mmCIF file with all atom_site columns, C-alpha atoms in Angstrom:
data_model
loop_
_atom_site.group_PDB
_atom_site.id
_atom_site.type_symbol
_atom_site.label_atom_id
_atom_site.label_alt_id
_atom_site.label_comp_id
_atom_site.label_asym_id
_atom_site.label_entity_id
_atom_site.label_seq_id
_atom_site.pdbx_PDB_ins_code
_atom_site.Cartn_x
_atom_site.Cartn_y
_atom_site.Cartn_z
_atom_site.occupancy
_atom_site.B_iso_or_equiv
_atom_site.pdbx_formal_charge
_atom_site.auth_seq_id
_atom_site.auth_comp_id
_atom_site.auth_asym_id
_atom_site.auth_atom_id
_atom_site.pdbx_PDB_model_num
ATOM 1   C CA . UNK B 1 1   ? 64.304  85.219  86.924  1.00 0.00 ? 12  UNK B CA 1
ATOM 2   C CA . UNK B 1 2   ? 66.675  84.923  89.606  1.00 0.00 ? 13  UNK B CA 1
ATOM 3   C CA . UNK B 1 3   ? 66.687  86.453  92.833  1.00 0.00 ? 14  UNK B CA 1
ATOM 4   C CA . UNK B 1 4   ? 68.905  89.376  93.617  1.00 0.00 ? 15  UNK B CA 1
ATOM 5   C CA . UNK B 1 5   ? 70.903  87.235  96.065  1.00 0.00 ? 16  UNK B CA 1
ATOM 6   C CA . UNK B 1 6   ? 71.374  84.562  93.601  1.00 0.00 ? 17  UNK B CA 1
ATOM 7   C CA . UNK B 1 7   ? 72.777  87.351  91.368  1.00 0.00 ? 18  UNK B CA 1
ATOM 8   C CA . UNK B 1 8   ? 74.884  88.159  94.162  1.00 0.00 ? 19  UNK B CA 1
ATOM 9   C CA . UNK B 1 9   ? 76.417  84.909  94.313  1.00 0.00 ? 20  UNK B CA 1
ATOM 10  C CA . UNK B 1 10  ? 76.792  84.587  90.695  1.00 0.00 ? 21  UNK B CA 1
ATOM 11  C CA . UNK B 1 11  ? 78.949  88.115  91.302  1.00 0.00 ? 22  UNK B CA 1
ATOM 12  C CA . UNK B 1 12  ? 80.836  86.785  94.083  1.00 0.00 ? 23  UNK B CA 1
ATOM 13  C CA . UNK B 1 13  ? 81.984  83.490  92.172  1.00 0.00 ? 24  UNK B CA 1
ATOM 14  C CA . UNK B 1 14  ? 82.984  85.309  88.869  1.00 0.00 ? 25  UNK B CA 1
ATOM 15  C CA . UNK B 1 15  ? 84.850  87.737  90.823  1.00 0.00 ? 26  UNK B CA 1
ATOM 16  C CA . UNK B 1 16  ? 86.677  84.854  92.792  1.00 0.00 ? 27  UNK B CA 1
ATOM 17  C CA . UNK B 1 17  ? 87.369  82.817  89.336  1.00 0.00 ? 28  UNK B CA 1
ATOM 18  C CA . UNK B 1 18  ? 88.688  85.985  87.615  1.00 0.00 ? 29  UNK B CA 1
ATOM 19  C CA . UNK B 1 19  ? 90.721  86.828  90.724  1.00 0.00 ? 30  UNK B CA 1
ATOM 20  C CA . UNK B 1 20  ? 92.328  83.267  90.918  1.00 0.00 ? 31  UNK B CA 1
ATOM 21  C CA . UNK B 1 21  ? 93.385  83.434  87.641  1.00 0.00 ? 32  UNK B CA 1
ATOM 22  C CA . UNK B 1 22  ? 94.925  86.872  87.412  1.00 0.00 ? 33  UNK B CA 1
ATOM 23  C CA . UNK B 1 23  ? 92.268  87.656  84.449  1.00 0.00 ? 34  UNK B CA 1
ATOM 24  C CA . UNK B 1 24  ? 92.209  91.517  84.938  1.00 0.00 ? 35  UNK B CA 1
ATOM 25  C CA . UNK B 1 25  ? 89.996  91.804  81.860  1.00 0.00 ? 36  UNK B CA 1
ATOM 26  C CA . UNK B 1 26  ? 87.359  89.857  83.592  1.00 0.00 ? 37  UNK B CA 1
ATOM 27  C CA . UNK B 1 27  ? 87.802  91.608  86.900  1.00 0.00 ? 38  UNK B CA 1
ATOM 28  C CA . UNK B 1 28  ? 87.294  95.095  85.088  1.00 0.00 ? 39  UNK B CA 1
ATOM 29  C CA . UNK B 1 29  ? 83.839  93.764  83.559  1.00 0.00 ? 40  UNK B CA 1
ATOM 30  C CA . UNK B 1 30  ? 82.924  91.984  86.768  1.00 0.00 ? 41  UNK B CA 1
ATOM 31  C CA . UNK B 1 31  ? 83.690  94.995  88.554  1.00 0.00 ? 42  UNK B CA 1
ATOM 32  C CA . UNK B 1 32  ? 81.201  97.129  86.701  1.00 0.00 ? 43  UNK B CA 1
ATOM 33  C CA . UNK B 1 33  ? 78.461  94.525  87.847  1.00 0.00 ? 44  UNK B CA 1
ATOM 34  C CA . UNK B 1 34  ? 79.540  95.282  91.440  1.00 0.00 ? 45  UNK B CA 1
ATOM 35  C CA . UNK B 1 35  ? 77.302  98.344  91.998  1.00 0.00 ? 46  UNK B CA 1
ATOM 36  C CA . UNK B 1 36  ? 73.913  97.452  89.929  1.00 0.00 ? 47  UNK B CA 1
ATOM 37  C CA . UNK B 1 37  ? 74.196  94.139  91.836  1.00 0.00 ? 48  UNK B CA 1
ATOM 38  C CA . UNK B 1 38  ? 74.512  95.153  94.962  1.00 0.00 ? 49  UNK B CA 1
ATOM 39  C CA . UNK B 1 39  ? 71.828  98.039  94.766  1.00 0.00 ? 50  UNK B CA 1
ATOM 40  C CA . UNK B 1 40  ? 69.124  95.434  93.596  1.00 0.00 ? 51  UNK B CA 1
ATOM 41  C CA . UNK B 1 41  ? 69.990  93.036  96.459  1.00 0.00 ? 52  UNK B CA 1
ATOM 42  C CA . UNK B 1 42  ? 70.150  95.983  99.006  1.00 0.00 ? 53  UNK B CA 1
ATOM 43  C CA . UNK B 1 43  ? 66.667  96.765  97.740  1.00 0.00 ? 54  UNK B CA 1
ATOM 44  C CA . UNK B 1 44  ? 65.514  93.188  97.728  1.00 0.00 ? 55  UNK B CA 1
ATOM 45  C CA . UNK B 1 45  ? 63.727  93.230  101.112 1.00 0.00 ? 56  UNK B CA 1
ATOM 46  C CA . UNK B 1 46  ? 62.946  89.666  100.818 1.00 0.00 ? 57  UNK B CA 1
ATOM 47  C CA . UNK B 1 47  ? 66.637  88.779  101.510 1.00 0.00 ? 58  UNK B CA 1
ATOM 48  C CA . UNK B 1 48  ? 67.999  87.868  105.066 1.00 0.00 ? 59  UNK B CA 1
ATOM 49  C CA . UNK B 1 49  ? 69.765  90.636  106.247 1.00 0.00 ? 60  UNK B CA 1
ATOM 50  C CA . UNK B 1 50  ? 72.564  88.190  108.067 1.00 0.00 ? 61  UNK B CA 1
ATOM 51  C CA . UNK B 1 51  ? 73.314  86.258  104.679 1.00 0.00 ? 62  UNK B CA 1
ATOM 52  C CA . UNK B 1 52  ? 73.118  89.621  102.735 1.00 0.00 ? 63  UNK B CA 1
ATOM 53  C CA . UNK B 1 53  ? 76.043  91.014  105.139 1.00 0.00 ? 64  UNK B CA 1
ATOM 54  C CA . UNK B 1 54  ? 77.936  87.872  104.563 1.00 0.00 ? 65  UNK B CA 1
ATOM 55  C CA . UNK B 1 55  ? 78.090  87.922  101.044 1.00 0.00 ? 66  UNK B CA 1
ATOM 56  C CA . UNK B 1 56  ? 78.755  91.847  100.879 1.00 0.00 ? 67  UNK B CA 1
ATOM 57  C CA . UNK B 1 57  ? 81.923  91.143  103.240 1.00 0.00 ? 68  UNK B CA 1
ATOM 58  C CA . UNK B 1 58  ? 83.161  88.044  101.255 1.00 0.00 ? 69  UNK B CA 1
ATOM 59  C CA . UNK B 1 59  ? 82.711  90.349  98.020  1.00 0.00 ? 70  UNK B CA 1
ATOM 60  C CA . UNK B 1 60  ? 84.388  93.426  100.044 1.00 0.00 ? 71  UNK B CA 1
ATOM 61  C CA . UNK B 1 61  ? 87.179  90.936  100.818 1.00 0.00 ? 72  UNK B CA 1
ATOM 62  C CA . UNK B 1 62  ? 87.440  89.772  97.123  1.00 0.00 ? 73  UNK B CA 1
ATOM 63  C CA . UNK B 1 63  ? 87.777  93.480  95.801  1.00 0.00 ? 74  UNK B CA 1
ATOM 64  C CA . UNK B 1 64  ? 90.232  94.609  98.311  1.00 0.00 ? 75  UNK B CA 1
ATOM 65  C CA . UNK B 1 65  ? 92.399  91.224  97.280  1.00 0.00 ? 76  UNK B CA 1
ATOM 66  C CA . UNK B 1 66  ? 91.947  92.452  93.782  1.00 0.00 ? 77  UNK B CA 1
ATOM 67  C CA . UNK B 1 67  ? 93.250  96.023  94.662  1.00 0.00 ? 78  UNK B CA 1
ATOM 68  C CA . UNK B 1 68  ? 96.077  94.793  96.711  1.00 0.00 ? 79  UNK B CA 1
ATOM 69  C CA . UNK B 1 69  ? 96.939  92.354  93.892  1.00 0.00 ? 80  UNK B CA 1
ATOM 70  C CA . UNK B 1 70  ? 96.622  95.100  91.032  1.00 0.00 ? 81  UNK B CA 1
ATOM 71  C CA . UNK B 1 71  ? 99.311  97.448  92.818  1.00 0.00 ? 82  UNK B CA 1
ATOM 72  C CA . UNK B 1 72  ? 101.557 94.748  93.453  1.00 0.00 ? 83  UNK B CA 1
ATOM 73  C CA . UNK B 1 73  ? 101.184 94.150  89.847  1.00 0.00 ? 84  UNK B CA 1
ATOM 74  C CA . UNK B 1 74  ? 101.346 97.615  88.676  1.00 0.00 ? 85  UNK B CA 1
ATOM 75  C CA . UNK B 1 75  ? 104.372 98.162  91.058  1.00 0.00 ? 86  UNK B CA 1
ATOM 76  C CA . UNK B 1 76  ? 105.979 95.124  89.620  1.00 0.00 ? 87  UNK B CA 1
ATOM 77  C CA . UNK B 1 77  ? 105.501 96.381  86.092  1.00 0.00 ? 88  UNK B CA 1
ATOM 78  C CA . UNK B 1 78  ? 106.963 99.615  86.783  1.00 0.00 ? 89  UNK B CA 1
ATOM 79  C CA . UNK B 1 79  ? 110.185 98.171  88.318  1.00 0.00 ? 90  UNK B CA 1
ATOM 80  C CA . UNK B 1 80  ? 110.699 95.895  85.455  1.00 0.00 ? 91  UNK B CA 1
ATOM 81  C CA . UNK B 1 81  ? 110.134 99.203  83.142  1.00 0.00 ? 92  UNK B CA 1
ATOM 82  C CA . UNK B 1 82  ? 112.806 101.237 84.957  1.00 0.00 ? 93  UNK B CA 1
ATOM 83  C CA . UNK B 1 83  ? 115.169 98.051  84.576  1.00 0.00 ? 94  UNK B CA 1
ATOM 84  C CA . UNK B 1 84  ? 114.397 97.893  81.103  1.00 0.00 ? 95  UNK B CA 1
ATOM 85  C CA . UNK B 1 85  ? 115.301 101.580 80.506  1.00 0.00 ? 96  UNK B CA 1
ATOM 86  C CA . UNK B 1 86  ? 118.249 101.235 82.517  1.00 0.00 ? 97  UNK B CA 1
ATOM 87  C CA . UNK B 1 87  ? 119.521 98.898  80.196  1.00 0.00 ? 98  UNK B CA 1
ATOM 88  C CA . UNK B 1 88  ? 118.517 100.801 77.186  1.00 0.00 ? 99  UNK B CA 1
ATOM 89  C CA . UNK B 1 89  ? 120.327 103.644 78.744  1.00 0.00 ? 100 UNK B CA 1
ATOM 90  C CA . UNK B 1 90  ? 123.560 101.796 79.294  1.00 0.00 ? 101 UNK B CA 1
ATOM 91  C CA . UNK B 1 91  ? 123.337 100.283 75.780  1.00 0.00 ? 102 UNK B CA 1
ATOM 92  C CA . UNK B 1 92  ? 123.041 103.501 74.289  1.00 0.00 ? 103 UNK B CA 1
ATOM 93  C CA . UNK B 1 93  ? 126.079 104.915 76.300  1.00 0.00 ? 104 UNK B CA 1
ATOM 94  C CA . UNK B 1 94  ? 128.254 101.709 75.088  1.00 0.00 ? 105 UNK B CA 1
ATOM 95  C CA . UNK B 1 95  ? 127.207 102.550 71.693  1.00 0.00 ? 106 UNK B CA 1
ATOM 96  C CA . UNK B 1 96  ? 128.126 106.348 72.027  1.00 0.00 ? 107 UNK B CA 1
ATOM 97  C CA . UNK B 1 97  ? 131.366 105.382 73.541  1.00 0.00 ? 108 UNK B CA 1
ATOM 98  C CA . UNK B 1 98  ? 132.398 102.511 70.822  1.00 0.00 ? 109 UNK B CA 1
ATOM 99  C CA . UNK B 1 99  ? 131.080 105.336 68.532  1.00 0.00 ? 110 UNK B CA 1
ATOM 100 C CA . UNK B 1 100 ? 133.788 107.921 69.451  1.00 0.00 ? 111 UNK B CA 1
ATOM 101 C CA . UNK B 1 101 ? 136.165 105.584 69.904  1.00 0.00 ? 112 UNK B CA 1
ATOM 102 C CA . UNK B 1 102 ? 136.108 104.868 65.905  1.00 0.00 ? 113 UNK B CA 1
ATOM 103 C CA . UNK B 1 103 ? 136.570 108.201 64.800  1.00 0.00 ? 114 UNK B CA 1
ATOM 104 C CA . UNK B 1 104 ? 140.000 108.886 63.136  1.00 0.00 ? 115 UNK B CA 1
#
């Protein structure tokens, strides 16, 4: 059975890999493992505290990066949706103007 520190290393690697591929689905799945994995590694007294702190800082940086990128993606999608809505409204207005022009 792997020790808790090895489990944390696997979690960090999975997080890093999913983040590098912008794989939001996998990031969501990996994120669900953060709390139980960190709890286990902190409870395992066999771990070197300096190594543990370094890994936890790495994980925190990855999570911060994921949060920042998710916010950027959300903001980009929101801008694109606003643009699509403006185009749809413009087309609708144009269609209404054309329809009025055809009336006898």
